[in-house]
Amino acid sequence: MAMDESVRKAILGAVPSLRAFAISLCGNVDRADDLVQETLLRALANIDSFQPGTNMSAWLFTILRNHFRSEYRKRRREVEDSDGRYAETLKSQPEQYGQVEYREFREALAQLPQDQREALILVGASGFSYEEAANICGCAVGTIKSRVNRARTRLAELMHVNSAEDFGPDETVRAVLASGE
Amino acid sequence: MNERKPVGQENTMEAAASRKKSAAKPAKLGRDVQARLGQQLRAMYDEVVNQGVPDRFTDLLNRLNNNGSKDGQ
């Protein structure tokens, strides 16, 4: 059975965001891409269970997350270090924006508990509603809300910020640099 | 003058009290802080999103599609 063109497009369209989510889960780009590939294979094998008209992206995110979780249980020891490796991966990346604040943010994010990090990313970066995020994670909407709140509070603590001024002059400096003068 | 000291002390105490207060309730983040954290989060995420779809995934879907249309291969 050939793949429906609209299904193919919807799947490919979700790939960039799936990758970003996968990297945030497992902290390693190569592993993340394998995770995305396994997700796509699973999705296509079960495409009949996808309900046309519903959110393809949310469906794929659910598969990816469940797959990651079952792998996680299987290979607990190996993956237990994922937060540490995530931090390592980040350190080895070139500092594109050349700013301390940005690096500090990513290191703080890597220190969050898995549940909080994924909730924060689904709602704050992937653009899912609390309801969609709750469906993806298989928990109550209230649980997602409290995880997101705890994640934000913890991030602020880790970065020692109480107000926006505490973020330092980076924003201004960047604006000046960007102006080219 | 003697009068100045108590005033200074009072200010210090007030400052200490307000520090204590802000440390005691870290749960409530200002909107500006939340906005800034959100900005950072999206910047990090979008860095990956902006890489688009790597060839391996386009190839994978094309391959599966072709296999599928060849019926049984």
Short mmCIF file of C-alpha atoms in Angstrom, two decimals:
data_model
loop_
_atom_site.label_atom_id
_atom_site.label_comp_id
_atom_site.label_asym_id
_atom_site.label_seq_id
_atom_site.Cartn_x
_atom_site.Cartn_y
_atom_site.Cartn_z
CA MET A 1 0.00 0.00 0.00
CA ALA A 2 1.54 3.29 -1.06
CA MET A 3 1.63 6.02 1.50
CA ASP A 4 -0.96 8.70 1.18
CA GLU A 5 0.77 11.89 0.04
CA SER A 6 -0.87 14.02 2.71
CA VAL A 7 0.24 11.55 5.39
CA ARG A 8 3.78 11.59 4.04
CA LYS A 9 3.81 15.39 4.08
CA ALA A 10 2.39 15.55 7.60
CA ILE A 11 5.01 13.09 8.86
CA LEU A 12 7.92 14.91 7.23
CA GLY A 13 6.56 18.20 8.48
CA ALA A 14 6.71 16.92 12.05
CA VAL A 15 10.30 15.65 11.79
CA PRO A 16 12.17 18.87 12.71
CA SER A 17 10.17 19.31 15.89
CA LEU A 18 10.37 15.58 16.70
CA ARG A 19 14.15 15.80 16.48
CA ALA A 20 14.28 18.81 18.79
CA PHE A 21 12.11 16.94 21.28
CA ALA A 22 14.16 13.75 20.96
CA ILE A 23 17.41 15.62 21.58
CA SER A 24 15.93 17.14 24.70
CA LEU A 25 14.91 13.66 25.89
CA CYS A 26 18.06 11.69 25.27
CA GLY A 27 20.63 14.45 25.06
CA ASN A 28 22.54 13.04 22.15
CA VAL A 29 21.98 13.98 18.52
CA ASP A 30 22.83 10.59 17.00
CA ARG A 31 20.72 8.71 19.49
CA ALA A 32 17.93 11.24 18.95
CA ASP A 33 17.96 10.66 15.20
CA ASP A 34 17.78 6.90 15.75
CA LEU A 35 14.87 7.51 18.07
CA VAL A 36 13.11 9.57 15.41
CA GLN A 37 13.75 6.89 12.79
CA GLU A 38 12.35 4.15 15.04
CA THR A 39 9.37 6.41 15.73
CA LEU A 40 8.65 6.86 12.02
CA LEU A 41 8.89 3.10 11.38
CA ARG A 42 6.49 2.41 14.23
CA ALA A 43 4.13 5.12 13.09
CA LEU A 44 4.00 3.77 9.55
CA ALA A 45 3.51 0.21 10.77
CA ASN A 46 0.53 1.45 12.78
CA ILE A 47 -0.71 4.14 10.45
CA ASP A 48 -4.19 2.56 10.50
CA SER A 49 -4.54 3.57 14.13
CA PHE A 50 -3.97 7.22 13.23
CA GLN A 51 -7.28 9.04 13.00
CA PRO A 52 -7.32 11.37 10.00
CA GLY A 53 -8.10 14.91 10.99
CA THR A 54 -6.39 14.60 14.36
CA ASN A 55 -3.00 16.08 15.16
CA MET A 56 -0.31 14.03 13.38
CA SER A 57 2.43 15.80 15.28
CA ALA A 58 0.92 14.95 18.68
CA TRP A 59 0.47 11.34 17.58
CA LEU A 60 4.13 11.05 16.58
CA PHE A 61 5.31 12.76 19.77
CA THR A 62 3.34 10.20 21.78
CA ILE A 63 4.94 7.29 19.92
CA LEU A 64 8.39 8.78 20.32
CA ARG A 65 7.95 9.42 24.01
CA ASN A 66 6.53 5.95 24.72
CA HIS A 67 9.30 4.33 22.74
CA PHE A 68 11.92 6.34 24.59
CA ARG A 69 10.37 5.42 27.92
CA SER A 70 10.34 1.69 27.19
CA GLU A 71 13.93 1.87 25.98
CA TYR A 72 14.74 3.80 29.10
CA ARG A 73 13.39 1.04 31.30
CA LYS A 74 15.23 -1.59 29.31
CA ARG A 75 18.52 0.23 29.36
CA ARG A 76 18.19 2.05 32.61
CA ARG A 77 21.84 1.93 33.51
CA GLU A 78 23.01 3.27 30.22
CA VAL A 79 20.46 6.02 30.01
CA GLU A 80 20.65 6.98 33.66
CA ASP A 81 23.60 9.11 32.79
CA SER A 82 21.65 10.88 30.08
CA ASP A 83 21.48 14.17 31.95
CA GLY A 84 25.22 14.19 32.40
CA ARG A 85 25.80 13.31 28.79
CA TYR A 86 23.34 15.96 27.76
CA ALA A 87 25.39 18.54 29.60
CA GLU A 88 28.54 17.16 27.94
CA THR A 89 26.98 17.36 24.49
CA LEU A 90 26.05 20.96 25.14
CA LYS A 91 29.53 21.84 26.30
CA SER A 92 31.03 20.47 23.11
CA GLN A 93 28.74 22.51 20.90
CA PRO A 94 30.11 25.73 19.50
CA GLU A 95 28.68 28.77 21.17
CA GLN A 96 26.73 30.15 18.29
CA TYR A 97 25.43 33.13 20.16
CA GLY A 98 28.60 33.48 22.19
CA GLN A 99 26.70 34.23 25.31
CA VAL A 100 27.08 32.94 28.80
CA GLU A 101 23.39 33.25 29.55
CA TYR A 102 22.39 30.90 26.78
CA ARG A 103 24.88 28.24 27.85
CA GLU A 104 23.80 28.59 31.47
CA PHE A 105 20.22 28.12 30.43
CA ARG A 106 20.94 24.89 28.59
CA GLU A 107 22.99 23.52 31.45
CA ALA A 108 20.21 24.37 33.89
CA LEU A 109 17.65 22.69 31.62
CA ALA A 110 19.77 19.55 31.52
CA GLN A 111 19.62 19.37 35.32
CA LEU A 112 15.82 19.26 35.48
CA PRO A 113 14.12 15.96 36.25
CA GLN A 114 12.99 14.19 33.08
CA ASP A 115 9.25 14.69 33.75
CA GLN A 116 9.62 18.42 34.26
CA ARG A 117 11.91 18.95 31.32
CA GLU A 118 9.64 17.16 28.88
CA ALA A 119 6.54 19.01 30.13
CA LEU A 120 8.27 22.35 29.83
CA ILE A 121 9.49 21.61 26.31
CA LEU A 122 6.16 20.29 25.04
CA VAL A 123 4.30 23.36 26.30
CA GLY A 124 6.98 26.03 26.09
CA ALA A 125 8.77 25.09 22.88
CA SER A 126 6.82 22.52 20.85
CA GLY A 127 3.71 24.66 21.16
CA PHE A 128 1.32 22.01 22.47
CA SER A 129 -1.57 22.99 24.71
CA TYR A 130 -1.63 21.67 28.27
CA GLU A 131 -4.30 19.20 27.15
CA GLU A 132 -2.22 17.91 24.25
CA ALA A 133 0.88 17.64 26.43
CA ALA A 134 -1.17 15.70 28.99
CA ASN A 135 -2.31 13.28 26.27
CA ILE A 136 1.24 12.83 25.01
CA CYS A 137 2.55 12.12 28.51
CA GLY A 138 -0.46 10.06 29.54
CA CYS A 139 -1.20 12.12 32.64
CA ALA A 140 -3.68 14.67 33.94
CA VAL A 141 -3.70 18.27 32.72
CA GLY A 142 -3.10 19.45 36.30
CA THR A 143 -0.01 17.27 36.49
CA ILE A 144 1.43 18.89 33.36
CA LYS A 145 0.68 22.35 34.72
CA SER A 146 2.44 21.66 38.00
CA ARG A 147 5.42 20.08 36.23
CA VAL A 148 5.77 23.15 34.00
CA ASN A 149 5.57 25.46 37.01
CA ARG A 150 8.13 23.47 38.96
CA ALA A 151 10.39 23.36 35.92
CA ARG A 152 10.29 27.16 35.52
CA THR A 153 10.90 27.76 39.20
CA ARG A 154 13.80 25.32 39.27
CA LEU A 155 15.33 26.85 36.16
CA ALA A 156 15.19 30.31 37.72
CA GLU A 157 16.80 28.93 40.89
CA LEU A 158 19.56 27.18 38.98
CA MET A 159 20.26 30.35 37.02
CA HIS A 160 19.94 32.53 40.15
CA VAL A 161 17.45 34.89 38.58
CA ASN A 162 14.79 36.71 40.54
CA SER A 163 14.00 39.36 37.99
CA ALA A 164 14.70 39.96 34.32
CA GLU A 165 17.56 42.33 35.21
CA ASP A 166 19.43 39.39 36.70
CA PHE A 167 19.85 38.00 33.21
CA GLY A 168 22.57 40.58 32.73
CA PRO A 169 23.39 42.87 29.84
CA ASP A 170 23.65 40.12 27.24
CA GLU A 171 20.48 41.14 25.46
CA THR A 172 21.65 44.72 25.04
CA VAL A 173 25.12 43.64 24.02
CA ARG A 174 23.67 41.30 21.41
CA ALA A 175 21.42 44.04 20.05
CA VAL A 176 24.39 46.38 19.73
CA LEU A 177 26.50 43.68 18.05
CA ALA A 178 23.65 42.77 15.72
CA SER A 179 23.35 46.39 14.62
CA GLY A 180 26.85 45.98 13.19
CA GLU A 181 28.34 49.15 14.60
CA MET B 1 24.55 61.90 65.80
CA ASN B 2 22.92 59.18 67.72
CA GLU B 3 19.66 59.35 65.86
CA ARG B 4 21.10 58.23 62.59
CA LYS B 5 22.14 54.81 63.70
CA PRO B 6 18.74 53.36 64.48
CA VAL B 7 17.46 54.59 61.14
CA GLY B 8 20.31 52.89 59.31
CA GLN B 9 19.75 49.72 61.27
CA GLU B 10 16.10 49.79 60.49
CA ASN B 11 16.82 50.03 56.78
CA THR B 12 19.22 47.14 56.98
CA MET B 13 16.64 45.13 58.80
CA GLU B 14 14.03 46.00 56.26
CA ALA B 15 16.33 44.98 53.48
CA ALA B 16 17.09 41.73 55.25
CA ALA B 17 13.39 41.13 55.79
CA SER B 18 12.57 41.70 52.15
CA ARG B 19 15.41 39.43 51.07
CA LYS B 20 14.07 36.80 53.42
CA LYS B 21 10.61 37.28 52.00
CA SER B 22 11.71 36.81 48.41
CA ALA B 23 13.76 33.77 49.35
CA ALA B 24 10.86 32.28 51.25
CA LYS B 25 8.51 32.24 48.27
CA PRO B 26 10.39 31.23 45.16
CA ALA B 27 7.29 29.65 43.63
CA LYS B 28 5.99 32.84 42.10
CA LEU B 29 8.06 33.90 39.11
CA GLY B 30 7.61 37.30 37.56
CA ARG B 31 6.19 37.46 34.07
CA ASP B 32 9.39 39.02 32.81
CA VAL B 33 11.45 36.09 34.09
CA GLN B 34 9.01 33.58 32.63
CA ALA B 35 9.10 35.38 29.31
CA ARG B 36 12.86 35.37 29.30
CA LEU B 37 13.09 31.66 30.16
CA GLY B 38 10.57 30.95 27.40
CA GLN B 39 12.69 32.90 24.93
CA GLN B 40 15.78 30.89 25.81
CA LEU B 41 13.89 27.63 25.57
CA ARG B 42 12.51 28.40 22.13
CA ALA B 43 15.90 29.61 20.89
CA MET B 44 17.43 26.28 21.89
CA TYR B 45 14.60 24.26 20.37
CA ASP B 46 14.43 26.28 17.17
CA GLU B 47 18.13 25.80 16.61
CA VAL B 48 17.30 22.14 15.89
CA VAL B 49 13.98 22.81 14.16
CA ASN B 50 15.70 25.19 11.74
CA GLN B 51 17.96 22.38 10.56
CA GLY B 52 14.91 21.12 8.67
CA VAL B 53 14.51 17.48 7.66
CA PRO B 54 17.82 15.58 7.37
CA ASP B 55 18.12 13.50 4.18
CA ARG B 56 18.01 10.22 6.07
CA PHE B 57 14.36 10.79 6.92
CA THR B 58 13.27 11.89 3.46
CA ASP B 59 15.12 8.86 2.06
CA LEU B 60 13.52 6.57 4.61
CA LEU B 61 10.00 7.68 3.74
CA ASN B 62 10.70 7.47 0.00
CA ARG B 63 12.12 3.98 0.40
CA LEU B 64 9.15 2.80 2.45
CA ASN B 65 6.79 4.38 0.00
CA ASN B 66 8.42 2.66 -2.98
CA ASN B 67 8.52 -0.68 -1.21
CA GLY B 68 4.89 -0.28 -0.35
CA SER B 69 3.82 0.52 -3.91
CA LYS B 70 5.75 -2.48 -5.28
CA ASP B 71 3.32 -4.57 -3.29
CA GLY B 72 5.10 -7.06 -1.09
CA GLN B 73 8.72 -6.13 -1.74
#
